[in-house]
XYZ file of C-alpha atoms in Angstrom:
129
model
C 1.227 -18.028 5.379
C 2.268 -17.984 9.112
C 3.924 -14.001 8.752
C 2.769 -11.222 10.528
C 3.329 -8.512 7.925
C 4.844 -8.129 4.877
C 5.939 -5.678 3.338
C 5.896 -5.134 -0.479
C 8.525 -2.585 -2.517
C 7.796 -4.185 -5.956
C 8.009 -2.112 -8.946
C 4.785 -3.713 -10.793
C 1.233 -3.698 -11.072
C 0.777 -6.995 -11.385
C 3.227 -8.019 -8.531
C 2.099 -5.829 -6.314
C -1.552 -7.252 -7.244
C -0.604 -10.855 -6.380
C 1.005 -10.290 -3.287
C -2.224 -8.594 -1.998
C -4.306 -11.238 -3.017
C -1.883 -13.817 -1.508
C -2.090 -11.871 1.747
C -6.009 -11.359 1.810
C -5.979 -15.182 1.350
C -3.646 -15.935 4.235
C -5.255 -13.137 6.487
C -1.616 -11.478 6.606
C -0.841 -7.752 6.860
C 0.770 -6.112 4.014
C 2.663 -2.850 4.281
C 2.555 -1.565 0.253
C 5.092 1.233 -1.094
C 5.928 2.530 -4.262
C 7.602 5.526 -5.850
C 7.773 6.952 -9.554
C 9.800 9.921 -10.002
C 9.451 12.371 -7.279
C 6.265 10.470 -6.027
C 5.503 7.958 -3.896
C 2.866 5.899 -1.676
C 2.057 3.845 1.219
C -0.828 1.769 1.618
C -1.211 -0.695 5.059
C -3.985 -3.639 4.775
C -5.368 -5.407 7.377
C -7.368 -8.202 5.615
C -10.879 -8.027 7.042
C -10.592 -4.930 8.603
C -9.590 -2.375 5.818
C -9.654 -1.661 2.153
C -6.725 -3.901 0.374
C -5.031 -2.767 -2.690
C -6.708 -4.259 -4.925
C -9.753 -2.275 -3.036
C -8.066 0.971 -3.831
C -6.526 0.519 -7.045
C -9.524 -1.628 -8.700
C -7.414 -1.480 -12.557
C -4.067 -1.168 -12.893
C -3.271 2.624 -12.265
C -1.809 3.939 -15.501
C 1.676 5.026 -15.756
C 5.482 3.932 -15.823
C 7.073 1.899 -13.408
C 9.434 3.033 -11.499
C 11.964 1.221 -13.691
C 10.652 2.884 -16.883
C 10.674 6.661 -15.506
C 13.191 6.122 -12.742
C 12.934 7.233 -9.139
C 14.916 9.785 -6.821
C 16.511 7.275 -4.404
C 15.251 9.613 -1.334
C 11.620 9.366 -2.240
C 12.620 5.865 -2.308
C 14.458 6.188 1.249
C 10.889 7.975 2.556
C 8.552 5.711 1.415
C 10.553 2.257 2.923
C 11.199 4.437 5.838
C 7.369 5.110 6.009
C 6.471 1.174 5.498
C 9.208 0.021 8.143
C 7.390 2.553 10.902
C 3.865 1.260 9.641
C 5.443 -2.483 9.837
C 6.413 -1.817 13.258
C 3.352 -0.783 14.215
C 0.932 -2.893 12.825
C 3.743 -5.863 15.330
C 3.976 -3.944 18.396
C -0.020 -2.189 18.301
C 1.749 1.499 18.824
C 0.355 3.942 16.767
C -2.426 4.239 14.411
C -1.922 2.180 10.856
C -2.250 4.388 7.748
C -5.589 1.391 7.586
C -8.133 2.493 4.806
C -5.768 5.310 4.143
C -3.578 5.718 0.955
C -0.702 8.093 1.940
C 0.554 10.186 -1.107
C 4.102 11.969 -1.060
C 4.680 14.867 -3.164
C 8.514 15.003 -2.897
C 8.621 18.123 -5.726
C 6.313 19.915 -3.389
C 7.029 18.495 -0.430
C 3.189 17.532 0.521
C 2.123 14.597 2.155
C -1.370 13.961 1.478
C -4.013 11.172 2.867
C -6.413 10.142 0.700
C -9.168 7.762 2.348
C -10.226 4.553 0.634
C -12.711 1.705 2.147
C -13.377 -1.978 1.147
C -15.069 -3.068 -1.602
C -17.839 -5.659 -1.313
C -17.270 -6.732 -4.253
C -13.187 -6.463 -4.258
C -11.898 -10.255 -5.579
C -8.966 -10.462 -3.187
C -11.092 -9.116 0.170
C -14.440 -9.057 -0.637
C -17.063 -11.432 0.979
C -17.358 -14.762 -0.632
């Protein structure tokens, strides 16, 4: 309660989960990363306004954690780099949030790759009581 954004790096499901329902609760902005391997991804919620994690990940996706499989520490390096511009910018109102947006990175490949998502009526941590 009483932040402006935060911004979550955690390396589980069910973490990541809990801190977007705590921030849909308190109305705060969350900035979400991950990365597995040579992937990675950003998500940026604006509770009320956009689709919140648990909006665009409804079950737990399936997979290791980053701790299980590992991660190259420069996918890592992109995708804080990525949340600390989106932080920024959700603060200062320069720029255009990656809001309702998942952004994928392909580090193998080198793709970046926006894949749109949208709130859920029905979502338990945004949706309308």
């Amino acid at each position: 309660a009483g932040q402006d954004v935060v911004v979550d790096c955690s390396d589980t499901f069910a973490t990541r989960a809990l801190v977007n329902a705590a921030c849909c609760a308190e109305g705060v902005a969350l900035v979400e990363g991950g990365a597995v391997g040579l992937e990675g991804l950003v998500l940026t919620v604006q509770p009320g306004e956009s689709a919140c994690y648990r909006c665009a990940f409804p079950a737990d996706p399936s997979g290791p954690s980053c701790a299980e499989a590992g991660v190259l520490g420069p996918v890592a390096g992109i995708v804080g780099s990525i949340q600390a511009v989106e932080a920024v910018k959700l603060i200062t109102g320069i720029g255009t949030p990656l809001l309702d947006t998942i952004l994928e990175i392909d580090a193998a490949a080198a793709r970046f790759t926006r894949v749109h998502t949208s709130r859920r009526p029905d979502c338990p941590d945004c949706g309308e009581p």
